[in-house]
Amino acid sequence: MSSRKGQRDAARVVREQLARERRRRRTIWVSAAAVVVLVIAGVVGWVVWSNQRADTFTTPPGANAPGTGIVTGDGPVTVDVYEDFLCPVCKQFEQSTGATLEQLVADRKATVVYHPVAFLNRFSTTDYSTRSSAASGCAAAGGKFREYAKALFDRQPPEGSAGLTDDQLIDIGAGVGLDRGSFGGCVKDKTYLTWTEHVTEDASQSNVTGTPTIKVNGQPLENPTPDALTAAVAAAGK
C-alpha cells in the first residue's frame, strides 16, 4: 500500500513540475512576443514619424524639386554649394569665388544650387546657423536670396558668440531691399525653420561633412578656387 502511495506521490510531483515548466515556458513566450510587438511598433512608429517629419517642411520659392537648396540659373552643369553662414571658410569662399559662380550663371554655363545648412549651431549660443539659414529662406521668398546671403557673410559674427539677433537679421534684409514687414514677419515666425532642418539632414545623408562643400554634377571639387571651378564646369559641360 505504502509503495503505491509513494508512486502516486511521485507521479503527482512530476505532474506538478511539468505543469510549472509549461507555465514558465508560456510566460517566456508571452513576454518574448510582447517584446517583439513593442519593437515592431517602435520601428513602425519611427518610420511614420521620420516620413512625416521629412514631409512637413515649408519650402521657400526658388527651391529645387526636392526642396534642398535655392536654385539660380539654368545652365547645363549643376554646381551644388553647401554653406553655413557661421562658417569662416564659407565667407572666404564667397569673397573669392562667389563672383565666379554668378558669372557662370550669367553665361548660362551652370545652374547653381545653394544649400544653407546648419552644421555649426554648437559654435553659437543661440543656434545662429539655423536661424540665419531660415532667414535666408525668407529672403528667397522675397526674391533676394543671393543678396541676403552675401550680406550675411559680410556681417558674419565670430564663432562662439551669440550670433546676430533676429532683429539684426531683419535689418540686414531691409538693407538689401526686402520688405521689412513681410520679411520680418517671416523671420519672427520661423517660417522656414523646418526647411533648414530638411536641407541640413539631406546634406548629411549626401555625405557632406563640412562646409563649404562644392559639387560639380555631383562630384566634389576638392580645391574650389575660381580657376578650378571654371575648369570643372567646362569639363562637365563637354
JSON list of C-alpha atoms in Angstrom, two decimals, residues 5-222:
[
{"chain": "A", "resi": 5, "resn": "LYS", "atom": "CA", "xyz": [1.04, 5.70, -2.30]},
{"chain": "A", "resi": 6, "resn": "GLY", "atom": "CA", "xyz": [4.66, 6.60, -2.83]},
{"chain": "A", "resi": 7, "resn": "GLN", "atom": "CA", "xyz": [4.29, 6.04, -6.55]},
{"chain": "A", "resi": 8, "resn": "ARG", "atom": "CA", "xyz": [1.19, 8.24, -6.64]},
{"chain": "A", "resi": 9, "resn": "ASP", "atom": "CA", "xyz": [3.02, 10.98, -4.73]},
{"chain": "A", "resi": 10, "resn": "ALA", "atom": "CA", "xyz": [5.97, 10.74, -7.06]},
{"chain": "A", "resi": 11, "resn": "ALA", "atom": "CA", "xyz": [3.69, 10.95, -10.10]},
{"chain": "A", "resi": 12, "resn": "ARG", "atom": "CA", "xyz": [1.91, 13.96, -8.61]},
{"chain": "A", "resi": 13, "resn": "VAL", "atom": "CA", "xyz": [5.24, 15.72, -8.02]},
{"chain": "A", "resi": 14, "resn": "VAL", "atom": "CA", "xyz": [6.26, 15.03, -11.64]},
{"chain": "A", "resi": 15, "resn": "ARG", "atom": "CA", "xyz": [2.93, 16.35, -12.93]},
{"chain": "A", "resi": 16, "resn": "GLU", "atom": "CA", "xyz": [3.26, 19.50, -10.84]},
{"chain": "A", "resi": 17, "resn": "GLN", "atom": "CA", "xyz": [6.82, 20.00, -12.08]},
{"chain": "A", "resi": 18, "resn": "LEU", "atom": "CA", "xyz": [5.69, 19.56, -15.68]},
{"chain": "A", "resi": 19, "resn": "ALA", "atom": "CA", "xyz": [2.80, 21.98, -15.14]},
{"chain": "A", "resi": 20, "resn": "ARG", "atom": "CA", "xyz": [5.16, 24.56, -13.64]},
{"chain": "A", "resi": 21, "resn": "GLU", "atom": "CA", "xyz": [7.54, 24.13, -16.58]},
{"chain": "A", "resi": 22, "resn": "ARG", "atom": "CA", "xyz": [4.69, 24.60, -19.08]},
{"chain": "A", "resi": 23, "resn": "ARG", "atom": "CA", "xyz": [3.58, 27.78, -17.27]},
{"chain": "A", "resi": 24, "resn": "ARG", "atom": "CA", "xyz": [7.18, 29.05, -17.24]},
{"chain": "A", "resi": 25, "resn": "ARG", "atom": "CA", "xyz": [7.55, 28.42, -20.99]},
{"chain": "A", "resi": 26, "resn": "ARG", "atom": "CA", "xyz": [4.22, 30.15, -21.69]},
{"chain": "A", "resi": 27, "resn": "THR", "atom": "CA", "xyz": [5.35, 33.16, -19.64]},
{"chain": "A", "resi": 28, "resn": "ILE", "atom": "CA", "xyz": [8.62, 33.33, -21.54]},
{"chain": "A", "resi": 29, "resn": "TRP", "atom": "CA", "xyz": [6.91, 33.09, -24.92]},
{"chain": "A", "resi": 30, "resn": "VAL", "atom": "CA", "xyz": [4.28, 35.68, -23.98]},
{"chain": "A", "resi": 31, "resn": "SER", "atom": "CA", "xyz": [6.98, 38.04, -22.75]},
{"chain": "A", "resi": 32, "resn": "ALA", "atom": "CA", "xyz": [9.06, 37.49, -25.87]},
{"chain": "A", "resi": 33, "resn": "ALA", "atom": "CA", "xyz": [6.06, 38.07, -28.09]},
{"chain": "A", "resi": 34, "resn": "ALA", "atom": "CA", "xyz": [5.25, 41.26, -26.22]},
{"chain": "A", "resi": 35, "resn": "VAL", "atom": "CA", "xyz": [8.82, 42.47, -26.71]},
{"chain": "A", "resi": 36, "resn": "VAL", "atom": "CA", "xyz": [8.65, 41.68, -30.44]},
{"chain": "A", "resi": 37, "resn": "VAL", "atom": "CA", "xyz": [5.35, 43.54, -30.73]},
{"chain": "A", "resi": 38, "resn": "LEU", "atom": "CA", "xyz": [6.80, 46.55, -28.93]},
{"chain": "A", "resi": 39, "resn": "VAL", "atom": "CA", "xyz": [9.90, 46.53, -31.14]},
{"chain": "A", "resi": 40, "resn": "ILE", "atom": "CA", "xyz": [7.81, 46.29, -34.31]},
{"chain": "A", "resi": 41, "resn": "ALA", "atom": "CA", "xyz": [5.52, 49.05, -33.08]},
{"chain": "A", "resi": 42, "resn": "GLY", "atom": "CA", "xyz": [8.53, 51.20, -32.26]},
{"chain": "A", "resi": 43, "resn": "VAL", "atom": "CA", "xyz": [10.09, 50.67, -35.69]},
{"chain": "A", "resi": 44, "resn": "VAL", "atom": "CA", "xyz": [6.81, 51.39, -37.45]},
{"chain": "A", "resi": 45, "resn": "GLY", "atom": "CA", "xyz": [6.27, 54.46, -35.30]},
{"chain": "A", "resi": 46, "resn": "TRP", "atom": "CA", "xyz": [9.78, 55.73, -36.02]},
{"chain": "A", "resi": 47, "resn": "VAL", "atom": "CA", "xyz": [9.34, 55.22, -39.76]},
{"chain": "A", "resi": 48, "resn": "VAL", "atom": "CA", "xyz": [6.00, 57.02, -39.72]},
{"chain": "A", "resi": 49, "resn": "TRP", "atom": "CA", "xyz": [7.47, 59.84, -37.63]},
{"chain": "A", "resi": 50, "resn": "SER", "atom": "CA", "xyz": [10.50, 60.12, -39.92]},
{"chain": "A", "resi": 51, "resn": "ASN", "atom": "CA", "xyz": [8.35, 60.22, -43.04]},
{"chain": "A", "resi": 52, "resn": "GLN", "atom": "CA", "xyz": [6.02, 62.76, -41.50]},
{"chain": "A", "resi": 53, "resn": "ARG", "atom": "CA", "xyz": [8.95, 64.89, -40.41]},
{"chain": "A", "resi": 54, "resn": "ALA", "atom": "CA", "xyz": [10.51, 64.72, -43.85]},
{"chain": "A", "resi": 55, "resn": "ASP", "atom": "CA", "xyz": [7.22, 65.71, -45.45]},
{"chain": "A", "resi": 56, "resn": "THR", "atom": "CA", "xyz": [6.25, 68.58, -43.16]},
{"chain": "A", "resi": 57, "resn": "PHE", "atom": "CA", "xyz": [8.73, 71.27, -44.09]},
{"chain": "A", "resi": 58, "resn": "THR", "atom": "CA", "xyz": [7.86, 74.55, -45.75]},
{"chain": "A", "resi": 59, "resn": "THR", "atom": "CA", "xyz": [9.87, 75.15, -48.92]},
{"chain": "A", "resi": 60, "resn": "PRO", "atom": "CA", "xyz": [10.67, 78.72, -49.98]},
{"chain": "A", "resi": 61, "resn": "PRO", "atom": "CA", "xyz": [10.08, 79.89, -53.55]},
{"chain": "A", "resi": 62, "resn": "GLY", "atom": "CA", "xyz": [13.07, 79.29, -55.80]},
{"chain": "A", "resi": 63, "resn": "ALA", "atom": "CA", "xyz": [13.97, 75.92, -54.25]},
{"chain": "A", "resi": 64, "resn": "ASN", "atom": "CA", "xyz": [14.76, 72.84, -56.31]},
{"chain": "A", "resi": 65, "resn": "ALA", "atom": "CA", "xyz": [12.26, 69.98, -56.63]},
{"chain": "A", "resi": 66, "resn": "PRO", "atom": "CA", "xyz": [13.36, 68.07, -53.50]},
{"chain": "A", "resi": 67, "resn": "GLY", "atom": "CA", "xyz": [13.46, 71.34, -51.56]},
{"chain": "A", "resi": 68, "resn": "THR", "atom": "CA", "xyz": [17.10, 71.01, -50.58]},
{"chain": "A", "resi": 69, "resn": "GLY", "atom": "CA", "xyz": [18.51, 74.25, -51.96]},
{"chain": "A", "resi": 70, "resn": "ILE", "atom": "CA", "xyz": [17.85, 77.55, -53.71]},
{"chain": "A", "resi": 71, "resn": "VAL", "atom": "CA", "xyz": [18.38, 77.50, -57.47]},
{"chain": "A", "resi": 72, "resn": "THR", "atom": "CA", "xyz": [19.99, 80.23, -59.55]},
{"chain": "A", "resi": 73, "resn": "GLY", "atom": "CA", "xyz": [20.47, 79.98, -63.29]},
{"chain": "A", "resi": 74, "resn": "ASP", "atom": "CA", "xyz": [19.56, 77.37, -65.85]},
{"chain": "A", "resi": 75, "resn": "GLY", "atom": "CA", "xyz": [22.87, 76.19, -67.28]},
{"chain": "A", "resi": 76, "resn": "PRO", "atom": "CA", "xyz": [23.55, 72.56, -68.25]},
{"chain": "A", "resi": 77, "resn": "VAL", "atom": "CA", "xyz": [26.04, 71.87, -65.43]},
{"chain": "A", "resi": 78, "resn": "THR", "atom": "CA", "xyz": [24.81, 71.77, -61.83]},
{"chain": "A", "resi": 79, "resn": "VAL", "atom": "CA", "xyz": [27.01, 73.23, -59.12]},
{"chain": "A", "resi": 80, "resn": "ASP", "atom": "CA", "xyz": [25.92, 72.49, -55.56]},
{"chain": "A", "resi": 81, "resn": "VAL", "atom": "CA", "xyz": [27.21, 74.82, -52.87]},
{"chain": "A", "resi": 82, "resn": "TYR", "atom": "CA", "xyz": [26.82, 73.69, -49.25]},
{"chain": "A", "resi": 83, "resn": "GLU", "atom": "CA", "xyz": [27.46, 76.60, -46.93]},
{"chain": "A", "resi": 84, "resn": "ASP", "atom": "CA", "xyz": [26.89, 77.63, -43.33]},
{"chain": "A", "resi": 85, "resn": "PHE", "atom": "CA", "xyz": [26.51, 81.33, -42.62]},
{"chain": "A", "resi": 86, "resn": "LEU", "atom": "CA", "xyz": [28.62, 80.96, -39.45]},
{"chain": "A", "resi": 87, "resn": "CYS", "atom": "CA", "xyz": [31.46, 79.21, -41.30]},
{"chain": "A", "resi": 88, "resn": "PRO", "atom": "CA", "xyz": [34.54, 81.49, -41.73]},
{"chain": "A", "resi": 89, "resn": "VAL", "atom": "CA", "xyz": [35.85, 79.43, -44.65]},
{"chain": "A", "resi": 90, "resn": "CYS", "atom": "CA", "xyz": [32.46, 79.78, -46.36]},
{"chain": "A", "resi": 91, "resn": "LYS", "atom": "CA", "xyz": [32.84, 83.54, -46.04]},
{"chain": "A", "resi": 92, "resn": "GLN", "atom": "CA", "xyz": [36.26, 83.29, -47.67]},
{"chain": "A", "resi": 93, "resn": "PHE", "atom": "CA", "xyz": [34.83, 81.14, -50.44]},
{"chain": "A", "resi": 94, "resn": "GLU", "atom": "CA", "xyz": [32.04, 83.65, -51.08]},
{"chain": "A", "resi": 95, "resn": "GLN", "atom": "CA", "xyz": [34.53, 86.50, -51.23]},
{"chain": "A", "resi": 96, "resn": "SER", "atom": "CA", "xyz": [36.93, 84.68, -53.53]},
{"chain": "A", "resi": 97, "resn": "THR", "atom": "CA", "xyz": [34.61, 82.61, -55.73]},
{"chain": "A", "resi": 98, "resn": "GLY", "atom": "CA", "xyz": [31.09, 83.96, -55.37]},
{"chain": "A", "resi": 99, "resn": "ALA", "atom": "CA", "xyz": [31.52, 86.26, -58.36]},
{"chain": "A", "resi": 100, "resn": "THR", "atom": "CA", "xyz": [32.75, 83.32, -60.47]},
{"chain": "A", "resi": 101, "resn": "LEU", "atom": "CA", "xyz": [29.60, 81.39, -59.66]},
{"chain": "A", "resi": 102, "resn": "GLU", "atom": "CA", "xyz": [27.47, 84.36, -60.63]},
{"chain": "A", "resi": 103, "resn": "GLN", "atom": "CA", "xyz": [29.36, 84.71, -63.90]},
{"chain": "A", "resi": 104, "resn": "LEU", "atom": "CA", "xyz": [28.86, 81.03, -64.73]},
{"chain": "A", "resi": 105, "resn": "VAL", "atom": "CA", "xyz": [25.15, 81.56, -64.14]},
{"chain": "A", "resi": 106, "resn": "ALA", "atom": "CA", "xyz": [25.10, 84.74, -66.25]},
{"chain": "A", "resi": 107, "resn": "ASP", "atom": "CA", "xyz": [26.88, 82.93, -69.08]},
{"chain": "A", "resi": 108, "resn": "ARG", "atom": "CA", "xyz": [24.32, 80.12, -68.81]},
{"chain": "A", "resi": 109, "resn": "LYS", "atom": "CA", "xyz": [27.04, 77.58, -68.25]},
{"chain": "A", "resi": 110, "resn": "ALA", "atom": "CA", "xyz": [25.86, 76.43, -64.83]},
{"chain": "A", "resi": 111, "resn": "THR", "atom": "CA", "xyz": [22.89, 76.10, -62.57]},
{"chain": "A", "resi": 112, "resn": "VAL", "atom": "CA", "xyz": [23.99, 76.84, -59.03]},
{"chain": "A", "resi": 113, "resn": "VAL", "atom": "CA", "xyz": [22.07, 75.34, -56.11]},
{"chain": "A", "resi": 114, "resn": "TYR", "atom": "CA", "xyz": [22.82, 76.90, -52.72]},
{"chain": "A", "resi": 115, "resn": "HIS", "atom": "CA", "xyz": [22.23, 74.69, -49.69]},
{"chain": "A", "resi": 116, "resn": "PRO", "atom": "CA", "xyz": [22.31, 76.81, -46.50]},
{"chain": "A", "resi": 117, "resn": "VAL", "atom": "CA", "xyz": [22.99, 74.12, -43.92]},
{"chain": "A", "resi": 118, "resn": "ALA", "atom": "CA", "xyz": [23.06, 74.44, -40.14]},
{"chain": "A", "resi": 119, "resn": "PHE", "atom": "CA", "xyz": [26.13, 72.44, -39.14]},
{"chain": "A", "resi": 120, "resn": "LEU", "atom": "CA", "xyz": [27.67, 74.92, -36.69]},
{"chain": "A", "resi": 121, "resn": "ASN", "atom": "CA", "xyz": [24.97, 75.56, -34.11]},
{"chain": "A", "resi": 122, "resn": "ARG", "atom": "CA", "xyz": [27.36, 74.28, -31.45]},
{"chain": "A", "resi": 123, "resn": "PHE", "atom": "CA", "xyz": [29.57, 77.31, -32.14]},
{"chain": "A", "resi": 124, "resn": "SER", "atom": "CA", "xyz": [26.90, 79.81, -31.11]},
{"chain": "A", "resi": 125, "resn": "THR", "atom": "CA", "xyz": [24.71, 80.13, -28.05]},
{"chain": "A", "resi": 126, "resn": "THR", "atom": "CA", "xyz": [21.52, 80.86, -30.00]},
{"chain": "A", "resi": 127, "resn": "ASP", "atom": "CA", "xyz": [21.54, 78.29, -32.85]},
{"chain": "A", "resi": 128, "resn": "TYR", "atom": "CA", "xyz": [22.69, 81.03, -35.19]},
{"chain": "A", "resi": 129, "resn": "SER", "atom": "CA", "xyz": [23.34, 78.65, -38.08]},
{"chain": "A", "resi": 130, "resn": "THR", "atom": "CA", "xyz": [19.73, 77.51, -38.02]},
{"chain": "A", "resi": 131, "resn": "ARG", "atom": "CA", "xyz": [18.31, 81.00, -37.55]},
{"chain": "A", "resi": 132, "resn": "SER", "atom": "CA", "xyz": [20.35, 82.56, -40.35]},
{"chain": "A", "resi": 133, "resn": "SER", "atom": "CA", "xyz": [19.58, 79.69, -42.73]},
{"chain": "A", "resi": 134, "resn": "ALA", "atom": "CA", "xyz": [15.86, 80.02, -42.02]},
{"chain": "A", "resi": 135, "resn": "ALA", "atom": "CA", "xyz": [16.13, 83.77, -42.58]},
{"chain": "A", "resi": 136, "resn": "SER", "atom": "CA", "xyz": [17.75, 83.12, -45.95]},
{"chain": "A", "resi": 137, "resn": "GLY", "atom": "CA", "xyz": [14.65, 81.12, -46.84]},
{"chain": "A", "resi": 138, "resn": "CYS", "atom": "CA", "xyz": [12.62, 84.25, -46.06]},
{"chain": "A", "resi": 139, "resn": "ALA", "atom": "CA", "xyz": [14.96, 86.22, -48.34]},
{"chain": "A", "resi": 140, "resn": "ALA", "atom": "CA", "xyz": [14.38, 83.65, -51.09]},
{"chain": "A", "resi": 141, "resn": "ALA", "atom": "CA", "xyz": [10.65, 84.19, -50.66]},
{"chain": "A", "resi": 142, "resn": "GLY", "atom": "CA", "xyz": [11.31, 87.88, -51.25]},
{"chain": "A", "resi": 143, "resn": "GLY", "atom": "CA", "xyz": [13.41, 87.17, -54.36]},
{"chain": "A", "resi": 144, "resn": "LYS", "atom": "CA", "xyz": [16.73, 88.23, -52.86]},
{"chain": "A", "resi": 145, "resn": "PHE", "atom": "CA", "xyz": [18.44, 85.10, -51.62]},
{"chain": "A", "resi": 146, "resn": "ARG", "atom": "CA", "xyz": [21.85, 85.87, -53.09]},
{"chain": "A", "resi": 147, "resn": "GLU", "atom": "CA", "xyz": [21.86, 89.49, -52.00]},
{"chain": "A", "resi": 148, "resn": "TYR", "atom": "CA", "xyz": [20.94, 88.44, -48.49]},
{"chain": "A", "resi": 149, "resn": "ALA", "atom": "CA", "xyz": [23.42, 85.57, -48.35]},
{"chain": "A", "resi": 150, "resn": "LYS", "atom": "CA", "xyz": [26.26, 87.87, -49.33]},
{"chain": "A", "resi": 151, "resn": "ALA", "atom": "CA", "xyz": [25.19, 90.41, -46.74]},
{"chain": "A", "resi": 152, "resn": "LEU", "atom": "CA", "xyz": [25.11, 87.69, -44.06]},
{"chain": "A", "resi": 153, "resn": "PHE", "atom": "CA", "xyz": [28.69, 86.76, -44.86]},
{"chain": "A", "resi": 154, "resn": "ASP", "atom": "CA", "xyz": [29.69, 90.43, -44.79]},
{"chain": "A", "resi": 155, "resn": "ARG", "atom": "CA", "xyz": [28.18, 90.70, -41.29]},
{"chain": "A", "resi": 156, "resn": "GLN", "atom": "CA", "xyz": [29.28, 87.24, -40.12]},
{"chain": "A", "resi": 157, "resn": "PRO", "atom": "CA", "xyz": [29.56, 87.04, -36.31]},
{"chain": "A", "resi": 158, "resn": "PRO", "atom": "CA", "xyz": [32.51, 85.26, -34.70]},
{"chain": "A", "resi": 159, "resn": "GLU", "atom": "CA", "xyz": [32.23, 81.61, -33.78]},
{"chain": "A", "resi": 160, "resn": "GLY", "atom": "CA", "xyz": [31.45, 81.09, -30.11]},
{"chain": "A", "resi": 161, "resn": "SER", "atom": "CA", "xyz": [29.27, 84.19, -29.89]},
{"chain": "A", "resi": 162, "resn": "ALA", "atom": "CA", "xyz": [25.51, 84.54, -29.68]},
{"chain": "A", "resi": 163, "resn": "GLY", "atom": "CA", "xyz": [25.44, 85.50, -33.34]},
{"chain": "A", "resi": 164, "resn": "LEU", "atom": "CA", "xyz": [23.23, 88.20, -34.76]},
{"chain": "A", "resi": 165, "resn": "THR", "atom": "CA", "xyz": [19.81, 88.71, -33.21]},
{"chain": "A", "resi": 166, "resn": "ASP", "atom": "CA", "xyz": [16.62, 88.21, -35.19]},
{"chain": "A", "resi": 167, "resn": "ASP", "atom": "CA", "xyz": [16.20, 91.98, -35.29]},
{"chain": "A", "resi": 168, "resn": "GLN", "atom": "CA", "xyz": [19.67, 92.31, -36.81]},
{"chain": "A", "resi": 169, "resn": "LEU", "atom": "CA", "xyz": [18.85, 89.62, -39.37]},
{"chain": "A", "resi": 170, "resn": "ILE", "atom": "CA", "xyz": [15.75, 91.62, -40.26]},
{"chain": "A", "resi": 171, "resn": "ASP", "atom": "CA", "xyz": [17.76, 94.83, -40.54]},
{"chain": "A", "resi": 172, "resn": "ILE", "atom": "CA", "xyz": [20.13, 93.12, -42.99]},
{"chain": "A", "resi": 173, "resn": "GLY", "atom": "CA", "xyz": [17.16, 92.01, -45.08]},
{"chain": "A", "resi": 174, "resn": "ALA", "atom": "CA", "xyz": [15.75, 95.52, -45.18]},
{"chain": "A", "resi": 175, "resn": "GLY", "atom": "CA", "xyz": [19.21, 96.73, -46.17]},
{"chain": "A", "resi": 176, "resn": "VAL", "atom": "CA", "xyz": [19.22, 94.58, -49.31]},
{"chain": "A", "resi": 177, "resn": "GLY", "atom": "CA", "xyz": [15.77, 95.73, -50.34]},
{"chain": "A", "resi": 178, "resn": "LEU", "atom": "CA", "xyz": [13.44, 93.20, -48.71]},
{"chain": "A", "resi": 179, "resn": "ASP", "atom": "CA", "xyz": [10.16, 94.45, -47.33]},
{"chain": "A", "resi": 180, "resn": "ARG", "atom": "CA", "xyz": [10.69, 94.86, -43.61]},
{"chain": "A", "resi": 181, "resn": "GLY", "atom": "CA", "xyz": [7.14, 93.90, -42.72]},
{"chain": "A", "resi": 182, "resn": "SER", "atom": "CA", "xyz": [6.76, 90.67, -44.64]},
{"chain": "A", "resi": 183, "resn": "PHE", "atom": "CA", "xyz": [10.40, 89.63, -44.31]},
{"chain": "A", "resi": 184, "resn": "GLY", "atom": "CA", "xyz": [10.48, 90.46, -40.63]},
{"chain": "A", "resi": 185, "resn": "GLY", "atom": "CA", "xyz": [7.28, 88.53, -40.01]},
{"chain": "A", "resi": 186, "resn": "CYS", "atom": "CA", "xyz": [8.73, 85.53, -41.81]},
{"chain": "A", "resi": 187, "resn": "VAL", "atom": "CA", "xyz": [11.88, 85.62, -39.64]},
{"chain": "A", "resi": 188, "resn": "LYS", "atom": "CA", "xyz": [9.96, 86.10, -36.40]},
{"chain": "A", "resi": 189, "resn": "ASP", "atom": "CA", "xyz": [7.51, 83.32, -37.26]},
{"chain": "A", "resi": 190, "resn": "LYS", "atom": "CA", "xyz": [10.40, 80.94, -38.10]},
{"chain": "A", "resi": 191, "resn": "THR", "atom": "CA", "xyz": [8.55, 80.05, -41.29]},
{"chain": "A", "resi": 192, "resn": "TYR", "atom": "CA", "xyz": [11.47, 78.16, -42.84]},
{"chain": "A", "resi": 193, "resn": "LEU", "atom": "CA", "xyz": [12.89, 76.52, -39.73]},
{"chain": "A", "resi": 194, "resn": "THR", "atom": "CA", "xyz": [11.64, 73.11, -40.85]},
{"chain": "A", "resi": 195, "resn": "TRP", "atom": "CA", "xyz": [13.13, 73.72, -44.28]},
{"chain": "A", "resi": 196, "resn": "THR", "atom": "CA", "xyz": [16.52, 74.38, -42.71]},
{"chain": "A", "resi": 197, "resn": "GLU", "atom": "CA", "xyz": [16.29, 71.07, -40.87]},
{"chain": "A", "resi": 198, "resn": "HIS", "atom": "CA", "xyz": [15.41, 69.33, -44.14]},
{"chain": "A", "resi": 199, "resn": "VAL", "atom": "CA", "xyz": [18.32, 70.94, -46.01]},
{"chain": "A", "resi": 200, "resn": "THR", "atom": "CA", "xyz": [20.75, 70.00, -43.25]},
{"chain": "A", "resi": 201, "resn": "GLU", "atom": "CA", "xyz": [19.53, 66.41, -42.96]},
{"chain": "A", "resi": 202, "resn": "ASP", "atom": "CA", "xyz": [19.71, 65.93, -46.72]},
{"chain": "A", "resi": 203, "resn": "ALA", "atom": "CA", "xyz": [23.27, 67.29, -46.80]},
{"chain": "A", "resi": 204, "resn": "SER", "atom": "CA", "xyz": [24.32, 64.83, -44.10]},
{"chain": "A", "resi": 205, "resn": "GLN", "atom": "CA", "xyz": [22.71, 61.96, -45.99]},
{"chain": "A", "resi": 206, "resn": "SER", "atom": "CA", "xyz": [24.57, 63.13, -49.12]},
{"chain": "A", "resi": 207, "resn": "ASN", "atom": "CA", "xyz": [27.90, 62.62, -47.30]},
{"chain": "A", "resi": 208, "resn": "VAL", "atom": "CA", "xyz": [28.51, 66.34, -46.84]},
{"chain": "A", "resi": 209, "resn": "THR", "atom": "CA", "xyz": [30.55, 66.51, -43.65]},
{"chain": "A", "resi": 210, "resn": "GLY", "atom": "CA", "xyz": [31.81, 70.08, -43.70]},
{"chain": "A", "resi": 211, "resn": "THR", "atom": "CA", "xyz": [31.41, 73.49, -45.27]},
{"chain": "A", "resi": 212, "resn": "PRO", "atom": "CA", "xyz": [31.98, 74.79, -47.78]},
{"chain": "A", "resi": 213, "resn": "THR", "atom": "CA", "xyz": [31.45, 71.71, -49.93]},
{"chain": "A", "resi": 214, "resn": "ILE", "atom": "CA", "xyz": [31.23, 72.24, -53.70]},
{"chain": "A", "resi": 215, "resn": "LYS", "atom": "CA", "xyz": [30.00, 69.59, -56.11]},
{"chain": "A", "resi": 216, "resn": "VAL", "atom": "CA", "xyz": [30.02, 69.82, -59.90]},
{"chain": "A", "resi": 217, "resn": "ASN", "atom": "CA", "xyz": [27.45, 67.46, -61.41]},
{"chain": "A", "resi": 218, "resn": "GLY", "atom": "CA", "xyz": [27.54, 65.54, -58.14]},
{"chain": "A", "resi": 219, "resn": "GLN", "atom": "CA", "xyz": [31.34, 65.24, -57.95]},
{"chain": "A", "resi": 220, "resn": "PRO", "atom": "CA", "xyz": [33.10, 67.01, -55.06]},
{"chain": "A", "resi": 221, "resn": "LEU", "atom": "CA", "xyz": [35.56, 69.72, -56.06]},
{"chain": "A", "resi": 222, "resn": "GLU", "atom": "CA", "xyz": [38.48, 69.38, -53.69]}
]
